[in-house]
PDB file of C-alpha atoms in Angstrom:
ATOM      1  CA  MET W   1      -0.076  -0.091   0.166  1.00 44.00           C
ATOM      2  CA  PRO W   2       1.621   3.529  -1.055  1.00 53.00           C
ATOM      3  CA  CYS W   3       2.470   5.901   1.592  1.00 63.00           C
ATOM      4  CA  THR W   4       0.698   9.092   1.532  1.00 71.00           C
ATOM      5  CA  PRO W   5       3.267  12.013   1.013  1.00 81.00           C
ATOM      6  CA  LYS W   6       3.914  14.327   3.539  1.00 93.00           C
ATOM      7  CA  PRO W   7       2.776  17.840   2.801  1.00 97.00           C
ATOM      8  CA  VAL W   8       5.577  20.361   2.598  1.00 98.00           C
ATOM      9  CA  ILE W   9       5.242  23.112   5.396  1.00 98.00           C
ATOM     10  CA  GLY W  10       7.320  26.256   4.812  1.00 98.00           C
ATOM     11  CA  ILE W  11       8.297  28.120   8.142  1.00 98.00           C
ATOM     12  CA  SER W  12       9.672  31.642   8.014  1.00 98.00           C
ATOM     13  CA  CYS W  13      12.748  32.641   9.374  1.00 98.00           C
ATOM     14  CA  CYS W  14      14.411  35.564  11.104  1.00 97.00           C
ATOM     15  CA  ILE W  15      17.705  36.973  10.484  1.00 95.00           C
ATOM     16  CA  GLN W  16      19.928  36.555  13.365  1.00 93.00           C
ATOM     17  CA  GLN W  17      23.768  37.849  13.388  1.00 92.00           C
ATOM     18  CA  VAL W  18      26.129  34.993  14.839  1.00 93.00           C
ATOM     19  CA  GLY W  19      29.581  36.435  15.165  1.00 95.00           C
ATOM     20  CA  PRO W  20      30.381  38.612  11.828  1.00 95.00           C
ATOM     21  CA  HIS W  21      28.094  36.823   9.856  1.00 96.00           C
ATOM     22  CA  PRO W  22      23.809  36.851   9.306  1.00 94.00           C
ATOM     23  CA  PHE W  23      22.069  33.337   9.679  1.00 96.00           C
ATOM     24  CA  HIS W  24      18.615  32.506   8.594  1.00 97.00           C
ATOM     25  CA  MET W  25      17.043  30.728  11.132  1.00 96.00           C
ATOM     26  CA  ALA W  26      13.513  29.021  13.113  1.00 97.00           C
ATOM     27  CA  GLY W  27      13.160  27.754  16.428  1.00 97.00           C
ATOM     28  CA  GLU W  28      13.402  23.937  16.552  1.00 98.00           C
ATOM     29  CA  LYS W  29       9.894  24.191  18.568  1.00 98.00           C
ATOM     30  CA  TYR W  30       8.323  25.500  15.367  1.00 98.00           C
ATOM     31  CA  ILE W  31      10.264  22.555  12.995  1.00 98.00           C
ATOM     32  CA  LEU W  32       8.974  19.963  15.470  1.00 98.00           C
ATOM     33  CA  ALA W  33       5.425  21.098  15.444  1.00 98.00           C
ATOM     34  CA  ALA W  34       4.986  21.030  11.854  1.00 98.00           C
ATOM     35  CA  GLN W  35       6.892  17.564  11.285  1.00 98.00           C
ATOM     36  CA  LEU W  36       5.020  15.955  14.647  1.00 97.00           C
ATOM     37  CA  GLY W  37       2.010  18.153  15.630  1.00 98.00           C
ATOM     38  CA  ALA W  38       0.786  18.810  11.763  1.00 98.00           C
ATOM     39  CA  GLY W  39       2.672  15.668  10.028  1.00 98.00           C
ATOM     40  CA  GLY W  40       4.520  17.904   7.652  1.00 98.00           C
ATOM     41  CA  LEU W  41       8.179  17.889   5.909  1.00 98.00           C
ATOM     42  CA  PRO W  42       9.538  21.200   6.792  1.00 98.00           C
ATOM     43  CA  LEU W  43      11.101  23.621   4.755  1.00 98.00           C
ATOM     44  CA  LEU W  44      12.790  26.563   6.063  1.00 98.00           C
ATOM     45  CA  ILE W  45      12.009  29.828   4.098  1.00 98.00           C
ATOM     46  CA  PRO W  46      15.023  32.422   4.032  1.00 97.00           C
ATOM     47  CA  SER W  47      14.054  36.193   4.769  1.00 97.00           C
ATOM     48  CA  LEU W  48      15.444  37.436   1.323  1.00 96.00           C
ATOM     49  CA  GLY W  49      12.794  40.122   0.742  1.00 95.00           C
ATOM     50  CA  ASN W  50      12.210  40.491  -3.053  1.00 92.00           C
ATOM     51  CA  GLN W  51      15.038  38.308  -3.903  1.00 95.00           C
ATOM     52  CA  LEU W  52      12.830  35.313  -2.811  1.00 93.00           C
ATOM     53  CA  ASP W  53      11.009  34.299  -5.753  1.00 94.00           C
ATOM     54  CA  ASN W  54       7.398  33.859  -4.172  1.00 92.00           C
ATOM     55  CA  LEU W  55       5.552  32.146  -7.269  1.00 91.00           C
ATOM     56  CA  ALA W  56       8.334  29.444  -6.973  1.00 94.00           C
ATOM     57  CA  LEU W  57       8.019  29.021  -3.581  1.00 96.00           C
ATOM     58  CA  LEU W  58       4.386  28.721  -3.287  1.00 96.00           C
ATOM     59  CA  ASP W  59       4.468  26.011  -6.056  1.00 95.00           C
ATOM     60  CA  SER W  60       6.700  24.105  -3.947  1.00 95.00           C
ATOM     61  CA  ILE W  61       4.605  24.354  -0.497  1.00 98.00           C
ATOM     62  CA  ASP W  62       1.436  23.041   1.037  1.00 98.00           C
ATOM     63  CA  GLY W  63       1.227  24.970   3.624  1.00 98.00           C
ATOM     64  CA  LEU W  64       2.811  28.131   5.253  1.00 98.00           C
ATOM     65  CA  LEU W  65       3.981  28.409   8.937  1.00 98.00           C
ATOM     66  CA  LEU W  66       4.696  31.978  10.412  1.00 98.00           C
ATOM     67  CA  THR W  67       6.909  31.811  13.296  1.00 98.00           C
ATOM     68  CA  GLY W  68       7.354  33.993  16.366  1.00 97.00           C
ATOM     69  CA  SER W  69      10.184  35.708  17.059  1.00 96.00           C
ATOM     70  CA  PRO W  70      11.901  38.320  19.469  1.00 94.00           C
ATOM     71  CA  SER W  71      11.616  41.121  16.788  1.00 95.00           C
ATOM     72  CA  ASN W  72       8.530  43.155  16.272  1.00 97.00           C
ATOM     73  CA  VAL W  73       7.442  44.551  12.563  1.00 98.00           C
ATOM     74  CA  GLU W  74       8.729  47.880  11.946  1.00 97.00           C
ATOM     75  CA  PRO W  75       5.452  49.964  12.744  1.00 97.00           C
ATOM     76  CA  HIS W  76       5.791  52.364   9.005  1.00 97.00           C
ATOM     77  CA  HIS W  77       4.251  48.971   7.721  1.00 98.00           C
ATOM     78  CA  TYR W  78       0.696  49.904   9.544  1.00 98.00           C
ATOM     79  CA  GLN W  79       1.276  53.689   9.987  1.00 96.00           C
ATOM     80  CA  GLY W  80       2.192  53.443  13.642  1.00 96.00           C
ATOM     81  CA  PRO W  81       4.339  55.728  15.470  1.00 95.00           C
ATOM     82  CA  PRO W  82       8.043  55.151  15.842  1.00 95.00           C
ATOM     83  CA  SER W  83       9.203  52.046  18.403  1.00 94.00           C
ATOM     84  CA  ALA W  84      10.515  52.501  21.707  1.00 93.00           C
ATOM     85  CA  GLU W  85      14.402  52.755  21.830  1.00 90.00           C
ATOM     86  CA  GLY W  86      15.839  49.393  21.819  1.00 89.00           C
ATOM     87  CA  THR W  87      13.486  47.822  20.101  1.00 93.00           C
ATOM     88  CA  HIS W  88      14.362  44.833  17.762  1.00 93.00           C
ATOM     89  CA  HIS W  89      12.983  44.999  14.355  1.00 96.00           C
ATOM     90  CA  ASP W  90      14.056  42.343  11.278  1.00 97.00           C
ATOM     91  CA  PRO W  91      12.686  44.375   8.366  1.00 97.00           C
ATOM     92  CA  ALA W  92      14.186  41.554   5.730  1.00 97.00           C
ATOM     93  CA  ARG W  93      11.599  39.273   7.706  1.00 97.00           C
ATOM     94  CA  ASP W  94       9.077  42.181   6.966  1.00 98.00           C
ATOM     95  CA  ALA W  95       9.824  42.392   3.560  1.00 97.00           C
ATOM     96  CA  THR W  96       9.661  38.602   3.467  1.00 97.00           C
ATOM     97  CA  THR W  97       6.687  37.347   4.805  1.00 98.00           C
ATOM     98  CA  LEU W  98       4.038  40.321   4.493  1.00 98.00           C
ATOM     99  CA  PRO W  99       4.125  40.076   0.737  1.00 97.00           C
ATOM    100  CA  LEU W 100       3.931  35.959   0.993  1.00 97.00           C
ATOM    101  CA  ILE W 101       1.096  35.930   3.235  1.00 98.00           C
ATOM    102  CA  ARG W 102      -1.157  38.057   0.856  1.00 98.00           C
ATOM    103  CA  ALA W 103      -0.025  35.701  -1.907  1.00 97.00           C
ATOM    104  CA  ALA W 104      -0.230  32.472   0.109  1.00 98.00           C
ATOM    105  CA  ILE W 105      -3.846  33.732   0.828  1.00 98.00           C
ATOM    106  CA  GLU W 106      -4.543  34.677  -2.865  1.00 97.00           C
ATOM    107  CA  ARG W 107      -3.441  30.894  -3.782  1.00 96.00           C
ATOM    108  CA  GLY W 108      -5.363  29.365  -1.046  1.00 97.00           C
ATOM    109  CA  ILE W 109      -2.249  27.921   0.656  1.00 98.00           C
ATOM    110  CA  PRO W 110      -3.240  27.067   4.318  1.00 98.00           C
ATOM    111  CA  LEU W 111      -1.579  29.700   6.464  1.00 98.00           C
ATOM    112  CA  LEU W 112      -0.736  29.320  10.590  1.00 98.00           C
ATOM    113  CA  GLY W 113       0.587  32.470  12.320  1.00 98.00           C
ATOM    114  CA  ILE W 114       2.157  32.282  15.574  1.00 98.00           C
ATOM    115  CA  CYS W 115       2.722  35.253  17.704  1.00 98.00           C
ATOM    116  CA  ARG W 116       5.040  37.500  15.493  1.00 98.00           C
ATOM    117  CA  GLY W 117       3.333  35.655  12.580  1.00 98.00           C
ATOM    118  CA  PHE W 118      -0.415  36.578  14.417  1.00 98.00           C
ATOM    119  CA  GLN W 119       0.812  40.498  14.384  1.00 98.00           C
ATOM    120  CA  GLU W 120       2.513  40.054  10.790  1.00 98.00           C
ATOM    121  CA  MET W 121      -0.735  38.470   9.039  1.00 98.00           C
ATOM    122  CA  ASN W 122      -3.141  41.583  10.784  1.00 98.00           C
ATOM    123  CA  VAL W 123      -0.439  44.056   9.241  1.00 98.00           C
ATOM    124  CA  ALA W 124      -0.085  42.316   5.805  1.00 98.00           C
ATOM    125  CA  LEU W 125      -4.216  42.716   5.668  1.00 98.00           C
ATOM    126  CA  GLY W 126      -4.486  46.356   6.820  1.00 98.00           C
ATOM    127  CA  GLY W 127      -4.367  46.134  10.348  1.00 98.00           C
ATOM    128  CA  SER W 128      -2.488  47.965  13.012  1.00 98.00           C
ATOM    129  CA  LEU W 129      -0.729  47.103  16.234  1.00 98.00           C
ATOM    130  CA  HIS W 130      -0.324  48.325  20.371  1.00 97.00           C
ATOM    131  CA  GLN W 131       3.464  47.982  20.299  1.00 97.00           C
ATOM    132  CA  ARG W 132       3.441  48.060  24.214  1.00 95.00           C
ATOM    133  CA  LEU W 133       0.476  46.353  25.534  1.00 95.00           C
ATOM    134  CA  HIS W 134       1.505  47.263  28.814  1.00 94.00           C
ATOM    135  CA  GLU W 135       1.903  50.860  28.593  1.00 93.00           C
ATOM    136  CA  THR W 136      -1.807  51.038  27.290  1.00 94.00           C
ATOM    137  CA  GLY W 137      -3.539  50.689  30.512  1.00 93.00           C
ATOM    138  CA  LEU W 138      -5.988  48.554  28.974  1.00 94.00           C
ATOM    139  CA  PHE W 139      -5.059  45.031  29.277  1.00 95.00           C
ATOM    140  CA  GLN W 140      -3.523  42.748  32.104  1.00 94.00           C
ATOM    141  CA  GLU W 141       0.268  41.514  31.753  1.00 94.00           C
ATOM    142  CA  HIS W 142       0.906  39.861  28.655  1.00 96.00           C
ATOM    143  CA  ARG W 143       4.449  39.285  28.885  1.00 93.00           C
ATOM    144  CA  GLU W 144       6.651  36.569  30.118  1.00 95.00           C
ATOM    145  CA  ASP W 145       8.702  36.466  33.237  1.00 95.00           C
ATOM    146  CA  LYS W 146      12.316  35.759  31.596  1.00 93.00           C
ATOM    147  CA  GLU W 147      13.945  34.999  35.282  1.00 94.00           C
ATOM    148  CA  GLN W 148      11.893  31.948  35.069  1.00 96.00           C
ATOM    149  CA  PRO W 149      12.724  28.514  33.166  1.00 96.00           C
ATOM    150  CA  LEU W 150      11.081  27.959  30.019  1.00 96.00           C
ATOM    151  CA  ASP W 151       8.650  25.769  31.469  1.00 96.00           C
ATOM    152  CA  VAL W 152       7.282  28.392  33.546  1.00 97.00           C
ATOM    153  CA  GLN W 153       7.290  31.049  30.957  1.00 97.00           C
ATOM    154  CA  TYR W 154       5.843  28.415  28.291  1.00 97.00           C
ATOM    155  CA  GLY W 155       3.644  27.228  30.965  1.00 97.00           C
ATOM    156  CA  PRO W 156      -0.544  28.301  31.367  1.00 96.00           C
ATOM    157  CA  ALA W 157      -0.975  32.117  32.018  1.00 96.00           C
ATOM    158  CA  HIS W 158      -4.748  33.068  31.430  1.00 97.00           C
ATOM    159  CA  PRO W 159      -7.717  31.567  29.522  1.00 97.00           C
ATOM    160  CA  VAL W 160      -9.053  32.564  26.136  1.00 98.00           C
ATOM    161  CA  ARG W 161     -12.462  32.522  25.298  1.00 97.00           C
ATOM    162  CA  LEU W 162     -13.290  30.855  22.113  1.00 98.00           C
ATOM    163  CA  SER W 163     -15.981  32.556  19.692  1.00 97.00           C
ATOM    164  CA  GLU W 164     -19.283  30.597  18.938  1.00 94.00           C
ATOM    165  CA  ASP W 165     -19.330  28.883  15.780  1.00 93.00           C
ATOM    166  CA  GLY W 166     -15.841  29.497  15.210  1.00 96.00           C
ATOM    167  CA  LEU W 167     -13.131  27.753  13.433  1.00 97.00           C
ATOM    168  CA  LEU W 168     -11.340  27.030  16.787  1.00 98.00           C
ATOM    169  CA  ALA W 169     -14.405  26.279  18.290  1.00 97.00           C
ATOM    170  CA  SER W 170     -14.807  23.598  15.935  1.00 97.00           C
ATOM    171  CA  LEU W 171     -11.598  22.104  16.754  1.00 96.00           C
ATOM    172  CA  TYR W 172     -11.772  22.213  20.519  1.00 95.00           C
ATOM    173  CA  SER W 173     -14.915  21.337  22.734  1.00 90.00           C
ATOM    174  CA  TYR W 174     -13.836  23.618  25.956  1.00 90.00           C
ATOM    175  CA  ARG W 175     -14.620  26.937  25.149  1.00 89.00           C
ATOM    176  CA  GLN W 176     -12.026  28.772  27.637  1.00 95.00           C
ATOM    177  CA  PRO W 177      -8.912  26.579  27.391  1.00 97.00           C
ATOM    178  CA  MET W 178      -5.832  28.047  29.006  1.00 97.00           C
ATOM    179  CA  VAL W 179      -2.909  29.443  26.843  1.00 98.00           C
ATOM    180  CA  ASN W 180       0.587  30.556  27.867  1.00 98.00           C
ATOM    181  CA  SER W 181       1.253  34.322  27.050  1.00 97.00           C
ATOM    182  CA  LEU W 182       4.819  35.705  25.917  1.00 97.00           C
ATOM    183  CA  HIS W 183       4.180  38.951  24.112  1.00 96.00           C
ATOM    184  CA  THR W 184       4.785  42.688  24.457  1.00 95.00           C
ATOM    185  CA  GLN W 185       2.608  43.849  20.970  1.00 97.00           C
ATOM    186  CA  GLY W 186      -0.758  42.630  19.941  1.00 97.00           C
ATOM    187  CA  VAL W 187      -3.923  43.786  17.807  1.00 98.00           C
ATOM    188  CA  GLU W 188      -4.912  47.144  18.180  1.00 98.00           C
ATOM    189  CA  ARG W 189      -7.253  47.557  14.736  1.00 98.00           C
ATOM    190  CA  LEU W 190      -8.074  44.345  13.448  1.00 98.00           C
ATOM    191  CA  ALA W 191      -7.718  44.032   9.651  1.00 98.00           C
ATOM    192  CA  PRO W 192     -10.581  44.110   7.487  1.00 98.00           C
ATOM    193  CA  GLY W 193     -12.174  40.676   6.661  1.00 98.00           C
ATOM    194  CA  LEU W 194     -10.565  39.234   9.786  1.00 98.00           C
ATOM    195  CA  ARG W 195     -12.908  37.141  12.446  1.00 98.00           C
ATOM    196  CA  VAL W 196     -11.953  37.153  16.074  1.00 98.00           C
ATOM    197  CA  GLU W 197     -11.628  33.479  17.177  1.00 98.00           C
ATOM    198  CA  ALA W 198     -10.425  33.604  20.776  1.00 98.00           C
ATOM    199  CA  GLN W 199     -10.079  36.884  23.442  1.00 98.00           C
ATOM    200  CA  ALA W 200      -8.459  37.174  26.680  1.00 98.00           C
ATOM    201  CA  GLU W 201     -10.040  38.040  29.903  1.00 96.00           C
ATOM    202  CA  ASP W 202      -9.216  41.770  28.981  1.00 96.00           C
ATOM    203  CA  GLY W 203     -10.774  41.823  25.803  1.00 97.00           C
ATOM    204  CA  LEU W 204      -7.473  41.363  23.663  1.00 98.00           C
ATOM    205  CA  ILE W 205      -7.919  39.428  20.769  1.00 98.00           C
ATOM    206  CA  GLU W 206      -5.316  36.497  20.886  1.00 98.00           C
ATOM    207  CA  ALA W 207      -7.145  34.400  17.722  1.00 98.00           C
ATOM    208  CA  PHE W 208      -8.484  35.376  14.368  1.00 98.00           C
ATOM    209  CA  SER W 209      -9.360  33.327  11.294  1.00 98.00           C
ATOM    210  CA  LEU W 210     -10.035  34.863   7.538  1.00 98.00           C
ATOM    211  CA  PRO W 211     -13.541  33.196   6.730  1.00 97.00           C
ATOM    212  CA  ASP W 212     -13.706  34.333   3.300  1.00 96.00           C
ATOM    213  CA  ALA W 213     -10.479  33.117   2.160  1.00 97.00           C
ATOM    214  CA  ALA W 214      -9.921  30.100  -0.498  1.00 96.00           C
ATOM    215  CA  GLY W 215      -7.885  28.161   1.978  1.00 97.00           C
ATOM    216  CA  TRP W 216      -7.499  27.513   5.922  1.00 98.00           C
ATOM    217  CA  VAL W 217      -6.254  30.599   7.715  1.00 98.00           C
ATOM    218  CA  LEU W 218      -5.949  30.992  11.646  1.00 98.00           C
ATOM    219  CA  ALA W 219      -3.376  33.165  13.777  1.00 98.00           C
ATOM    220  CA  VAL W 220      -3.090  32.661  16.970  1.00 98.00           C
ATOM    221  CA  GLN W 221      -1.197  35.066  19.613  1.00 98.00           C
ATOM    222  CA  TRP W 222       0.086  32.700  22.150  1.00 98.00           C
ATOM    223  CA  HIS W 223       2.391  29.805  21.389  1.00 98.00           C
ATOM    224  CA  PRO W 224       0.776  26.366  20.512  1.00 98.00           C
ATOM    225  CA  GLU W 225       4.160  24.806  18.947  1.00 98.00           C
ATOM    226  CA  TRP W 226       5.521  24.232  22.941  1.00 98.00           C
ATOM    227  CA  LYS W 227       5.590  20.875  23.524  1.00 97.00           C
ATOM    228  CA  VAL W 228       2.458  20.288  21.417  1.00 98.00           C
ATOM    229  CA  LEU W 229       2.087  16.506  21.572  1.00 97.00           C
ATOM    230  CA  ASP W 230       1.641  17.355  25.375  1.00 97.00           C
ATOM    231  CA  ASN W 231      -1.479  19.859  25.200  1.00 97.00           C
ATOM    232  CA  PRO W 232      -4.665  18.597  23.222  1.00 97.00           C
ATOM    233  CA  PHE W 233      -6.111  22.023  22.707  1.00 98.00           C
ATOM    234  CA  TYR W 234      -2.482  23.011  20.935  1.00 98.00           C
ATOM    235  CA  GLN W 235      -2.376  19.710  19.263  1.00 98.00           C
ATOM    236  CA  SER W 236      -5.852  20.071  17.587  1.00 98.00           C
ATOM    237  CA  ILE W 237      -4.600  23.148  16.034  1.00 98.00           C
ATOM    238  CA  PHE W 238      -1.780  21.688  14.365  1.00 98.00           C
ATOM    239  CA  THR W 239      -3.990  18.701  13.511  1.00 98.00           C
ATOM    240  CA  ALA W 240      -6.303  20.627  11.731  1.00 98.00           C
ATOM    241  CA  PHE W 241      -3.596  22.736   9.818  1.00 98.00           C
ATOM    242  CA  GLY W 242      -2.171  19.630   8.860  1.00 98.00           C
ATOM    243  CA  ASN W 243      -5.327  18.429   7.516  1.00 98.00           C
ATOM    244  CA  ALA W 244      -5.520  20.938   5.381  1.00 98.00           C
ATOM    245  CA  CYS W 245      -2.243  21.089   4.226  1.00 98.00           C
ATOM    246  CA  ARG W 246      -2.766  17.240   3.089  1.00 97.00           C
ATOM    247  CA  ALA W 247      -5.796  18.617   1.403  1.00 97.00           C
ATOM    248  CA  TYR W 248      -4.482  21.043  -0.187  1.00 97.00           C
ATOM    249  CA  HIS W 249      -1.506  18.843  -1.522  1.00 96.00           C
ATOM    250  CA  ALA W 250      -3.872  16.015  -3.057  1.00 94.00           C
ATOM    251  CA  ALA W 251      -5.589  19.085  -4.798  1.00 92.00           C
ATOM    252  CA  ARG W 252      -2.477  20.431  -6.095  1.00 87.00           C
ATOM    253  CA  ALA W 253      -1.619  16.810  -7.391  1.00 85.00           C
ATOM    254  CA  GLN W 254      -5.045  16.499  -8.960  1.00 83.00           C
ATOM    255  CA  ARG W 255      -4.662  19.604 -11.031  1.00 82.00           C
ATOM    256  CA  ASN W 256      -0.799  18.821 -11.804  1.00 76.00           C
ATOM    257  CA  PRO W 257      -0.919  14.939 -12.152  1.00 67.00           C
TER     258      PRO W 257
END
């Protein structure tokens, strides 16, 4: 009996300086979640901006996973005020992912955004961001305590309320699952066409989908890739993403036998 081909899942990379050289990097937890949680074949996408042939890339992948990152989207992309001094940016990643998001959605390629990827998707589609949630006076603390061990930083921080009849609610039966929280920025204005999928107790948007898209589209502010196989809620997200990638792969194979 022939084995089912694994869908190729493109994973966004950040540029990190290691000594005198720039490296294109993605965290191992995202790679493992794409492989083990979604059942895909991970393919790292370098942040080459307009030097990257998006059309050729999209011809080669069955899903797109946008990772979290220490960097933030540069605010000029959403007409925001200048960033606070010391804010880490990655303009090459912005130049890569923002057009890639729009092109992937147009193609109907399944798309999952996590943390920075969630923020990128909102910006790419016309939304804006709060750059420092803790300074707005509107929200609870959403940053992690970096002095704590990773298991504590990525541990349950607060519940989210899943929207009735939404995509996330269709994946998981419990309507207020606990999630981790490791972010400084968040949605200020939701982009047109996006649907709220989950909110924190303070009203902050924690997940959204794009119901009118040709393909499966979901973005979450928390980190479901963290020990994904140990968390049924997180696993449900990657299972659904993987299923969408496999369906896209099968449809692509029929179009191009």
